[in-house]
Every structure is written in C-alpha cells, then in structure tokens.
Amino acid sequence: MRVTRHRRQILLFLTAILLPASVLIGLGSLTIVQERELAIKRVADRRRDALEQAGRELFARLEAIKLREINRLIRLAGTEQAKGPENPAAILVAKIEGDRLILPWEPAPQPDLRASTEYNRNRQEGEAAEFIKKDSRAAAASYRQAVAAARIPTERSEGRLLLARALAKTGSSEESFRNYRALLTEDSDGRDEQGVGYRFYAAERLLQTKREDHSVMSFLSRQVSGEVRLSLPELYMIRSLLSTLPEPEARNLQASIAGRIRQMEEVVELAKDFQRVRAQIESAAGPVWIPYGEEPWLVTIAPPATPLPGVVVVVSSAKAAPPGVTLLGRRAQGDVLGESFPGLHVKWPENRFLEEGRQRSPIGLYGAGLVLVLGITSFGGYLLLRDVNRDIRMTEVRSQFVASVSHELKTPLTAIRMFAETLALGRSRDARTQSEYLETIVNESERLARLVDNVLDFSKLEQGKKIYRLRPTNLADVADSAVRAMQYPLAQQGFQLHVSVAEDLPSLRADPDAIQQAILNLLTNAMKYSGEAREIDLRLCARNGDALIQVTDRGLGIPPDEQKRVFEKFYRAPSHESRLIAGTGLGLTLVAHIAEAHGGRVELQSSPGAGSTFSILIPIQGEA
Ligand code: ADP
C-alpha cells in the first residue's frame, strides 16, 4: 500500500513537474545553443565584413600614395637633388633600370667629362706636385686653377677639398679652414664614387683640428634635419663623426639617425632581393601589394609609363593601415586580407568581435530565466506534493478513526445487548444479579453516550459550531458528578480513586457539562493507560489565581517527544502497548479545547513507566 503510494507520487512528480521542466530545459538549451551559433555566425560575418572593408580602405590609401609619389617623380624628373617621398608612410620610391632597383641616393650617372678636361688636368698636376714632387705650394696653385676651371658641383667641391688640404700643408691654415668651412656652408652636392659628399670630408678634417667642433656640430644637425637626401655611406659617416663629438646634442642626433640607417639598410636588402620580389608581384593577375620584411613593408611596382621607367613603391604598413588594424607578414597567423595583398595577414584587437557577439546574445539572461522558471516549478511541485501527502495522511487518519470509533461503539453495545437479552429471557431470577445486570447496562449506555458526545463535540468543533454556555459553576459539584459517573467502571476494574477537593475552591464561570466531559476523558484515559497500576488521583484546588483540576495515574506514561502531540486530533501514541488499547485520539483534543475555551490551558507531566499527570488550569477571574 505504502509502496504503491510512493510509486504513484513519484509518477505524479515526474509527469507534473519533471516532464514539463525537462521539456523547458530542452527548449531553453536549444535556444541557447541556437543563440550561440547565431552569435558565432554573426562574429564570422562581422569579421568578414571588417576584413573586406579594411582591404578596400588599405588598397585605396596605398594606391593614392603611389599615384602622388609617381606624379612627384614626374614633376622632379631630371632634378638631381630628389627629395625623399612626400607621404610620411612612403618609405621608398625608386626607379627600375633593367632588372635593377636604383636607390635614390646612389650617385647619378657620371656627367660628360669632356666639359671639364681642364679641371682634370689641373687636378692631376696638383696631385703630382703634392705627392711626387712634395711641393705643396705648387700643388695648391694647381688645385686653385682646377677650382676655377670646374664646371659641375662635384668638381668644384673636390677641387676645394684638395686645395684646402694642400694649403694646410703649406702652413696657411687660416685659408685652409676658410675653404673647408666654405664646403660646409655652401652645402654643395658634390659626391665621390662611394656616394659621400665632399662636405663630409671637410667636416672630418675640421674635427681633427679640434678647433671647429661647434661649426661642425651645427653643420651635421643641418644635414640630418635638412631636405637633401643623404646616402647610406653619408649616414654612416655622420654617425662616426657624431661619436667623436662630446656635446649631448650629438647623442640625440645619433639616436635619431639610427632608425634611418636601419631603414636604409633594409632598403638595400630589398634592392638585393629585388628579382624575387619583382617576380612575385608580376606573377599576380592584377595590381598587388606584397609584404616585405619584419614590419612588414608593402611593396608594389608601377609599370613603365612615359616618361618614367617602372617604379617601385614601398610603404610602411604600420603607417598606412586603417585604424585598429595590425598587418602581419608572410609567416604570421591571422585573416588573409584579400587578393590584392597576397601573404598579408590582419591581426584584430583582442575580443573585438567576441564582445560585439556577446552583447547581442544575452545567454546569461536566458540561463537566469531558465533557472528561475525551474526553481519556481520545483517549488510549486514541492508544495503540491506536500499538499497531496497531507491529504493522503488525513484520509488515512480518518479511515483509521472510523475503524476506531466503530470498534469503541461495538464493545458497550455488545455488553448492553448481552445483558438485556439475559434479562429478557428471564434466565437470572436472582434480584441482586438482575440489578447488577441493569447497572451494567446503564453504565455501558453512559460510556456509549460519552463516546458519542466526544465524537459529536469534535465534529462541532471542526465546523466551528461548538458553543460553551458559561455560568457560575461549583467545580467540586462537577467533579463529584464525574466521579459518580465513573464509580462503577472504576470499581469493576479494581481502581482506587483518591479524590481531594480543596475547601477554599471558589465557584467560577464555566460550562459545567464541558468541564465534566474533560474530567471524564482524563479519568477514562487514566484507567485505559494505567497498565498494572490501580491507583488514580483527582485533585481540585486553587493555584496562582487558577482553578486546578489534576488527574494523576501511575501507569504507562508518555515519552517526552510525544507529550506535545497527544493533544493533536486523531493522534494516538504509536507504542505497541497503546495500540492494543481502544481509542479514537479525540479525548485529549477535546480536553485542550475545553480548557482554552475557558481561557485556560492543559499541562502534562509524564515519564514513561512512572505515570502521567494532566492538569487543567482555568483562570478564576473574580468570583462568580
Ligand atoms: P485515545 O482515544 O487514543 O485515548 P486521547 O486523545 O485521549 O485518545 O489520547 C491520545 C493518546 O495519548 C493516547 O492514544 C495515548 O497514547 C496517550 N495518552 C493519553 N492519556 C494517557 C495517559 N494517562 N497515560 C499514558 N498515555 C496517555
């Protein structure tokens, strides 16, 4: 019976709570999974869009730089002092000659030497006088003539340098300095075969004299910040000259040209590697920019178009990249930027798309909602189960009650019937026996009436219809009639009832029938649960403003954990001994109710095996 009930409850819980809950969880999880997939897809879409956009933007920027730089080259065609690229992102704009890259600082093709044969002749004479004849004066004179005959800046600068050197040897150091200084201040563009301007040699000589540090320093800083493009050998020379200068300014300048030197060294590398780079660019179907080096640089070739031969344009990816986009070279990991940029990858800022994806899919919110719904459902299920359980328990108790009542009714009824039949058949002629039988019949009828009274009172109590009629009552009289009613059953079962009524007990307002019913219930219980003991006390007295009605037995007693529960309706102690004694579980419920209806209470002292004392306390509240 219990097992099937349990099974039914589990089934109920499963179908009413768990099944819908699991469907809910399933649907919720499905939504979450779909949301997550959607978020991932959204991220992928945004990433693709961002990539396309970055590719388009970068291509437009690079092409604009290329166009501007090529136009500049066309504008400046023929001018030797080609400045560096105009755009700060452009690193190199260089012409292609055959299969070679011409670096802008490389010496221009040798000019027509025929125009300066006189210069050459004078210079050679000077060198012969200086080094073979060791005649510095004659050498200085020849060099002076060479300077006068010079037609191009290179000759003029070289002549001056030679003249200054010869003058120094003749001892005319002032004039020698003047010539050196002139080389510095004129900023002449003459360069030797290594691509080093003669002015730098002049600076070197002036530095060796230790007299002109200041003018050399200002010359060097003018060179570094000036617009004239310096060659790599010139930068190396500036670096070594600066290292001999003590001024702090020299250190700053050194640091500032270090980057330029590194960049130019890389450009030289690129020039060496040019064939490979060119093959890569030209193998592509359309115009492409390919990554080169660590940063990486972006390199393209503009095909020959009159008046220009092919031109290589190199742009810094860090400077040209659209904001928020980092570009990486060949070996890097990342999104490939597109057909126009073979081998170029994009690195996005950390979490750029994840954040956007997350913002749009409130998965946390769904989760919290699901947990909330589940919590509410489970709580509802718990309440439902508790209710169902209580109802089941109530039904059980009621059916048990019906069985107990029937059983209790049956005993007196059987006795009444038996004695009545015996009398009716006239079997007992003895007058004493007859009166004994009659007494038993009356007594059993009273017991029956008490039982029915209890049940009826309880039902009224349940319906809230029980009414107590309070009137001035003498408790001693009430107790007396209760004792009288119990006298026969007590005597029959061999009980000794000790009654003690205090003399000063005042009368009070009470419902005498209800009080009598309570005393009868307590006395009946005392008899029922006395076990082997045969003594019961009934005591009436006044205590602390209360009237006290106390019934004591020396029987089974009640374990402490059950003492509260014995007053609950239908409650019967579960012990084996109590179970064997007939009862409905209503007697004490009524006692407690009657006491409370009189503004009082019931107290219980009991210890198992030693007996129990039930005390009804009713406030006296001024004498009635
Ligand atoms: P019942 O009809 O079962 O006697 P009651 O409400 O009068 O119903 O008592 C409730 C339970 O309290 C009893 O089943 C019994 O176990 C316990 N009880 C009541 N009176 C006593 C007593 N005097 N001694 C021991 N147990 C008692």
Tab-separated table of C-alpha atoms and ligand atoms in Angstrom, residues 404 408 451 454 521-522 524-530 551-553 555-559 562 565-575 578-579 581-591 604 606 611-614, ligand 1:
chain	number	residue	atom	x	y	z
A	404	SER	CA	-11.566	3.001	15.997
A	408	GLU	CA	-15.265	1.516	20.563
A	451	LEU	CA	-18.216	8.291	23.337
A	454	ASN	CA	-16.968	13.126	22.244
A	521	ASN	CA	-11.955	11.991	29.484
A	522	LEU	CA	-8.922	12.335	31.768
A	524	THR	CA	-11.046	7.329	31.306
A	525	ASN	CA	-7.534	7.783	29.920
A	526	ALA	CA	-6.027	7.247	33.381
A	527	MET	CA	-7.873	3.943	33.553
A	528	LYS	CA	-7.026	2.922	29.999
A	529	TYR	CA	-3.322	3.661	30.266
A	530	SER	CA	-2.688	2.540	33.843
A	551	VAL	CA	-5.663	13.718	37.253
A	552	THR	CA	-2.699	11.517	38.088
A	553	ASP	CA	-2.109	7.902	37.214
A	555	GLY	CA	0.651	3.828	34.506
A	556	LEU	CA	2.441	3.708	31.162
A	557	GLY	CA	3.468	7.338	30.978
A	558	ILE	CA	4.221	9.256	27.735
A	559	PRO	CA	7.706	9.665	26.177
A	562	GLU	CA	5.154	12.641	22.180
A	565	ARG	CA	1.488	15.544	20.055
A	566	VAL	CA	-1.032	13.727	22.274
A	567	PHE	CA	-3.243	16.840	22.105
A	568	GLU	CA	-3.391	16.751	18.266
A	569	LYS	CA	-6.603	15.500	16.757
A	570	PHE	CA	-6.656	11.768	15.967
A	571	TYR	CA	-3.198	11.354	17.426
A	572	ARG	CA	-2.570	8.037	19.156
A	573	ALA	CA	0.785	7.097	20.589
A	574	PRO	CA	2.474	4.640	18.236
A	575	SER	CA	3.783	2.349	21.019
A	578	SER	CA	-1.094	1.951	23.454
A	579	ARG	CA	-2.101	0.416	20.142
A	581	ILE	CA	-5.961	-0.134	23.857
A	582	ALA	CA	-9.072	1.025	22.009
A	583	GLY	CA	-9.329	4.737	21.416
A	584	THR	CA	-10.151	7.451	18.871
A	585	GLY	CA	-7.438	10.014	19.507
A	586	LEU	CA	-10.052	12.686	20.295
A	587	GLY	CA	-10.222	12.671	24.104
A	588	LEU	CA	-7.253	14.955	24.822
A	589	THR	CA	-8.029	17.178	21.815
A	590	LEU	CA	-11.352	17.970	23.417
A	591	VAL	CA	-9.792	18.458	26.869
A	604	LEU	CA	1.226	17.477	31.237
A	606	SER	CA	4.791	12.399	32.476
A	611	GLY	CA	2.691	7.570	35.077
A	612	SER	CA	1.233	10.892	33.962
A	613	THR	CA	-0.342	13.950	35.496
A	614	PHE	CA	-2.732	16.018	33.390
B	1	ADP	P1	-7.395	7.875	22.855
B	1	ADP	O1	-8.776	7.693	22.454
B	1	ADP	O2	-6.408	7.190	21.981
B	1	ADP	O3	-7.152	7.626	24.317
B	1	ADP	P2	-6.697	10.559	23.581
B	1	ADP	O4	-6.719	11.823	22.813
B	1	ADP	O5	-7.449	10.540	24.839
B	1	ADP	O6	-7.116	9.410	22.583
B	1	ADP	O7	-5.195	10.264	23.893
B	1	ADP	C1	-4.238	10.354	22.889
B	1	ADP	C2	-3.071	9.449	23.163
B	1	ADP	O8	-2.382	9.918	24.316
B	1	ADP	C3	-3.442	8.061	23.527
B	1	ADP	O9	-3.553	7.237	22.389
B	1	ADP	C4	-2.351	7.600	24.436
B	1	ADP	O10	-1.298	7.020	23.726
B	1	ADP	C5	-1.866	8.877	25.076
B	1	ADP	N1	-2.406	9.040	26.469
B	1	ADP	C6	-3.485	9.751	26.843
B	1	ADP	N2	-3.641	9.715	28.198
B	1	ADP	C7	-2.608	8.964	28.660
B	1	ADP	C8	-2.216	8.520	29.952
B	1	ADP	N3	-2.910	8.899	31.040
B	1	ADP	N4	-1.129	7.729	30.106
B	1	ADP	C9	-0.422	7.373	29.000
B	1	ADP	N5	-0.738	7.745	27.734
B	1	ADP	C10	-1.828	8.522	27.570
